[in-house]
Tab-separated table of C-alpha atoms in Angstrom:
chain	number	residue	atom	x	y	z
A	10	MET	CA	-4.083	-3.176	2.216
A	11	ILE	CA	-4.529	-0.929	-1.260
A	12	ARG	CA	-1.609	-1.898	-3.953
A	13	ILE	CA	-0.421	0.382	-6.518
A	14	LEU	CA	2.017	-0.412	-9.252
A	15	VAL	CA	4.463	3.098	-10.007
A	16	VAL	CA	6.419	2.486	-13.026
A	17	GLU	CA	8.813	5.827	-13.442
A	18	ASP	CA	12.126	5.198	-15.365
A	19	GLU	CA	13.626	7.997	-12.781
A	20	GLN	CA	15.132	6.918	-9.531
A	21	ARG	CA	15.095	9.570	-8.154
A	22	VAL	CA	11.423	10.340	-8.307
A	23	ALA	CA	10.150	6.469	-8.547
A	24	GLU	CA	11.761	6.553	-4.913
A	25	LEU	CA	10.168	10.081	-3.522
A	26	LEU	CA	6.654	8.235	-4.932
A	27	GLN	CA	7.080	5.234	-3.109
A	28	ARG	CA	7.824	7.140	-0.288
A	29	GLY	CA	5.513	9.271	-0.378
A	30	LEU	CA	2.929	6.614	-1.018
A	31	GLU	CA	3.942	4.321	1.827
A	32	GLU	CA	3.620	7.240	4.358
A	33	THR	CA	0.260	7.804	3.382
A	34	GLY	CA	-0.474	3.918	4.023
A	35	TYR	CA	-0.304	2.100	0.363
A	36	GLN	CA	2.088	-0.651	-0.588
A	37	VAL	CA	3.920	0.480	-3.464
A	38	SER	CA	5.747	-1.745	-6.122
A	39	LEU	CA	8.250	0.278	-8.397
A	40	ALA	CA	8.907	-0.806	-12.085
A	41	TYR	CA	11.908	1.188	-14.038
A	42	ASP	CA	10.382	0.564	-17.776
A	43	GLY	CA	6.964	-0.870	-19.135
A	44	GLN	CA	8.132	-3.965	-19.789
A	45	MET	CA	9.684	-4.181	-16.175
A	46	GLY	CA	6.365	-2.655	-15.510
A	47	LEU	CA	3.658	-5.044	-17.302
A	48	ARG	CA	5.633	-8.003	-15.649
A	49	LEU	CA	4.974	-7.050	-12.349
A	50	PHE	CA	1.630	-6.067	-13.323
A	51	ARG	CA	0.596	-9.894	-14.157
A	52	SER	CA	2.514	-11.453	-11.871
A	53	GLY	CA	0.731	-9.068	-8.929
A	54	GLU	CA	-2.694	-8.539	-7.452
A	55	TYR	CA	-3.132	-4.056	-8.034
A	56	GLN	CA	-5.568	-1.816	-6.984
A	57	LEU	CA	-3.798	1.299	-8.719
A	58	VAL	CA	-1.408	2.252	-11.485
A	59	ILE	CA	0.333	5.226	-11.664
A	60	SER	CA	3.071	4.871	-14.619
A	61	ASP	CA	4.567	8.063	-16.764
A	62	ILE	CA	4.518	8.195	-20.344
A	63	ILE	CA	7.993	8.347	-21.985
A	64	LEU	CA	9.767	4.784	-20.784
A	65	PRO	CA	12.457	2.591	-21.873
A	66	LYS	CA	11.449	-0.478	-23.515
A	67	MET	CA	7.895	0.100	-23.749
A	68	ASP	CA	5.956	3.660	-23.319
A	69	GLY	CA	2.943	4.298	-20.821
A	70	PHE	CA	0.635	4.220	-24.003
A	71	GLU	CA	1.460	0.925	-25.377
A	72	LEU	CA	1.793	-0.194	-21.147
A	73	CYS	CA	-1.706	1.208	-20.110
A	74	LYS	CA	-3.713	-0.663	-23.786
A	75	GLU	CA	-1.748	-4.175	-22.491
A	76	ILE	CA	-3.140	-3.306	-18.875
A	77	ARG	CA	-6.534	-2.774	-19.804
A	78	GLN	CA	-6.456	-6.187	-22.257
A	79	ILE	CA	-5.626	-7.676	-18.833
A	80	ASN	CA	-7.960	-5.581	-16.284
A	81	THR	CA	-10.537	-3.566	-17.803
A	82	LYS	CA	-11.499	-1.665	-14.209
A	83	ILE	CA	-8.137	-0.900	-12.450
A	84	PRO	CA	-7.981	2.478	-12.108
A	85	ILE	CA	-4.137	3.980	-14.362
A	86	LEU	CA	-3.079	7.698	-13.422
A	87	MET	CA	-0.362	8.833	-16.134
A	88	LEU	CA	2.284	10.834	-14.879
A	89	THR	CA	4.093	12.995	-17.505
A	90	ALA	CA	6.351	16.168	-18.679
A	91	LEU	CA	4.235	15.787	-21.965
A	92	GLY	CA	1.341	18.352	-20.972
A	93	THR	CA	-0.644	19.263	-24.639
A	94	THR	CA	-3.947	18.139	-25.313
A	95	ASP	CA	-3.201	15.938	-28.139
A	96	ASP	CA	-1.198	14.027	-24.917
A	97	LYS	CA	-3.850	14.227	-22.883
A	98	LEU	CA	-6.396	12.570	-25.371
A	99	GLU	CA	-4.020	9.581	-26.185
A	100	GLY	CA	-3.395	8.885	-22.679
A	101	PHE	CA	-7.513	8.721	-22.058
A	102	ASP	CA	-7.365	7.180	-25.495
A	103	ALA	CA	-5.284	4.305	-24.330
A	104	GLY	CA	-7.430	3.817	-21.504
A	105	ALA	CA	-5.704	5.985	-18.460
A	106	ASP	CA	-8.429	7.438	-16.052
A	107	ASP	CA	-6.291	10.559	-14.780
A	108	TYR	CA	-3.281	12.584	-16.870
A	109	MET	CA	-1.081	15.351	-14.037
A	110	VAL	CA	2.028	16.988	-15.730
A	111	LYS	CA	5.085	17.168	-14.068
A	112	PRO	CA	5.996	18.744	-11.551
A	113	PHE	CA	2.611	17.464	-9.482
A	114	ASP	CA	2.053	19.027	-5.649
A	115	PHE	CA	1.657	15.399	-3.587
A	116	ARG	CA	-1.178	16.084	-1.675
A	117	GLU	CA	-3.135	16.894	-5.290
A	118	LEU	CA	-1.849	12.994	-6.546
A	119	ASP	CA	-3.048	11.726	-3.066
A	120	ALA	CA	-6.470	12.982	-3.856
A	121	ARG	CA	-6.475	12.367	-7.480
A	122	ILE	CA	-5.692	8.660	-6.438
A	123	ARG	CA	-8.674	8.697	-3.525
A	124	VAL	CA	-11.030	9.898	-5.992
A	125	LEU	CA	-9.573	7.517	-8.519
A	126	LEU	CA	-10.117	4.653	-6.118
A	127	LYS	CA	-13.449	5.112	-4.822
A	128	ARG	CA	-15.233	6.177	-8.372
A	129	ARG	CA	-14.092	2.298	-9.439
A	130	ASN	CA	-14.980	0.387	-5.698
A	131	PRO	CA	-17.557	2.921	-4.515
A	132	GLU	CA	-19.115	-0.128	-2.322
A	133	ALA	CA	-15.977	-1.073	-1.273
A	134	THR	CA	-15.153	2.646	0.179
A	135	ASP	CA	-18.080	3.378	1.892
A	136	ASN	CA	-18.319	-0.294	3.310
A	137	LYS	CA	-15.407	-0.144	4.863
A	138	PRO	CA	-15.290	-0.237	8.087
A	139	LYS	CA	-14.297	3.167	10.186
A	140	GLU	CA	-12.350	1.334	12.985
A	141	LEU	CA	-10.862	-1.852	14.106
A	142	THR	CA	-10.916	-2.841	17.829
A	143	TYR	CA	-9.738	-5.713	20.249
A	144	ALA	CA	-9.521	-5.559	23.653
A	145	ASP	CA	-8.971	-2.126	24.684
A	146	LEU	CA	-6.927	-1.240	21.073
A	147	LYS	CA	-8.586	0.955	18.806
A	148	ILE	CA	-7.578	1.685	15.392
A	149	ASP	CA	-8.879	4.551	13.390
A	150	LEU	CA	-8.729	3.628	9.587
A	151	PHE	CA	-9.753	6.871	8.381
A	152	ARG	CA	-7.294	9.043	11.535
A	153	LYS	CA	-4.995	6.505	11.272
A	154	SER	CA	-4.820	6.703	14.671
A	155	VAL	CA	-4.043	4.104	17.483
A	156	TYR	CA	-5.226	3.828	21.091
A	157	ARG	CA	-4.958	1.591	24.056
A	158	GLY	CA	-7.708	2.525	26.212
A	159	GLU	CA	-7.082	6.680	25.998
A	160	GLN	CA	-3.362	6.476	25.227
A	161	GLU	CA	-2.772	7.398	21.926
A	162	ILE	CA	0.404	5.421	20.051
A	163	HIS	CA	2.520	6.798	17.621
A	164	LEU	CA	3.760	3.925	14.946
A	165	SER	CA	5.344	4.452	11.731
A	166	PRO	CA	3.666	3.757	8.458
A	167	LYS	CA	4.883	0.022	8.185
A	168	GLU	CA	3.986	-0.359	11.741
A	169	TYR	CA	0.726	0.423	11.467
A	170	ASN	CA	0.258	-1.415	8.211
A	171	LEU	CA	1.499	-4.665	10.365
A	172	LEU	CA	-0.929	-4.094	12.791
A	173	VAL	CA	-3.365	-3.592	10.705
A	174	TYR	CA	-3.373	-6.917	9.444
A	175	MET	CA	-2.915	-8.430	12.462
A	176	ALA	CA	-6.170	-6.868	14.021
A	177	GLU	CA	-7.641	-7.783	10.314
A	178	ASN	CA	-6.833	-10.876	11.298
A	179	PRO	CA	-7.175	-12.132	15.208
A	180	GLU	CA	-6.319	-15.427	16.868
A	181	ARG	CA	-5.348	-17.288	13.722
A	182	VAL	CA	-1.453	-17.885	13.604
A	183	LEU	CA	0.098	-15.612	10.848
A	184	SER	CA	3.183	-17.021	9.259
A	185	ARG	CA	6.428	-15.053	8.532
A	186	MET	CA	5.925	-15.627	4.683
A	187	GLU	CA	1.921	-14.320	4.815
A	188	ILE	CA	2.743	-10.828	7.145
A	189	ALA	CA	5.744	-10.483	4.207
A	190	ASP	CA	3.605	-11.114	1.675
A	191	LYS	CA	0.259	-9.468	2.682
A	192	VAL	CA	1.938	-6.700	4.667
A	193	TRP	CA	5.404	-6.005	2.555
A	194	ASN	CA	4.053	-7.610	-0.773
A	195	THR	CA	7.495	-9.313	-1.280
A	196	HIS	CA	8.493	-13.000	-1.353
A	197	PHE	CA	11.511	-12.918	1.329
A	198	ASP	CA	14.569	-14.977	1.995
A	199	THR	CA	14.255	-16.931	5.145
A	200	GLY	CA	16.826	-16.461	6.261
A	201	THR	CA	16.112	-12.826	7.008
A	202	ASN	CA	14.584	-11.538	10.419
A	203	PHE	CA	12.904	-8.324	9.168
A	204	ILE	CA	9.355	-9.474	10.261
A	205	ASP	CA	10.770	-10.284	13.452
A	206	VAL	CA	12.341	-6.758	13.765
A	207	TYR	CA	8.910	-5.005	13.274
A	208	ILE	CA	7.041	-7.622	15.791
A	209	ASN	CA	9.573	-6.489	18.431
A	210	TYR	CA	9.499	-2.804	17.241
A	211	LEU	CA	5.220	-3.325	17.657
A	212	ARG	CA	5.298	-5.278	20.884
A	213	LYS	CA	7.403	-2.239	22.277
A	214	LYS	CA	4.945	0.104	21.722
A	215	ILE	CA	1.666	-2.103	21.952
A	216	ASP	CA	2.454	-4.522	24.797
A	217	LYS	CA	5.084	-3.312	26.355
A	218	ASN	CA	3.634	-0.982	29.600
A	219	PHE	CA	-0.281	-3.285	29.507
A	220	PRO	CA	-1.071	-5.880	31.498
A	221	VAL	CA	-3.084	-7.347	28.648
A	222	LYS	CA	-0.650	-8.573	25.779
A	223	LEU	CA	-1.767	-8.887	22.131
A	224	ILE	CA	1.306	-10.082	19.826
A	225	HIS	CA	2.158	-13.608	20.321
A	226	THR	CA	5.018	-15.615	18.928
A	227	LYS	CA	3.880	-19.251	18.071
A	228	PRO	CA	7.233	-20.787	18.131
A	229	GLY	CA	7.952	-22.449	14.476
A	230	MET	CA	4.824	-21.030	13.311
A	231	GLY	CA	4.561	-17.281	13.398
A	232	PHE	CA	3.052	-15.141	15.550
A	233	ILE	CA	-0.971	-14.628	16.843
A	234	PHE	CA	-2.774	-11.131	17.857
A	235	LYS	CA	-4.689	-12.965	20.585
A	236	ILE	CA	-5.895	-11.600	24.227
A	237	GLU	CA	-3.318	-13.144	27.530
A	238	GLY	CA	-2.374	-11.693	30.918
């Protein structure tokens, strides 16, 4: 799954971006100043960065230059209230790939993101499978729709991301730590049970009304996606 780093000091804007991007199917990490953004970038693997220009501690131009020294290919999209030609040129000179002026339409932002991701990695995009199938389960990765047999199953974005990861790794035990890292991009407190909660949500929708069960618990180890009556 695509992981996006959003660097935005206005908390309301940052949270709106996060919600919209996660509903579209991306994993999102938030930073509220340039230094925090750089720390997160250094400690994680991201496929795209969205950054404001006017940021505390380190502005977006400097952040962009620092990121470019670490990774010359990752797409960087700048969001800002500054809209003059000089501002845009400075952003591009710093290494940005695209530039959007606030306020913006989220549909346009999503379209820009898709173009940037395809431009940076066209082979991976073109070769990406259109669907995943396992037993009578079918996941349409483009429409983000899920079926068991002829029955469509409606999932929340997080349930969908969890199912996709399990379907991509069938017949292999997945630990809670791995799921938290790969699906939620977080290293969670082992005392929490949010992974189990979402597994239960998914079971009720994917398995409950079907004779063949796909999601199974391995006590003390994690979960496994396999065919079992």
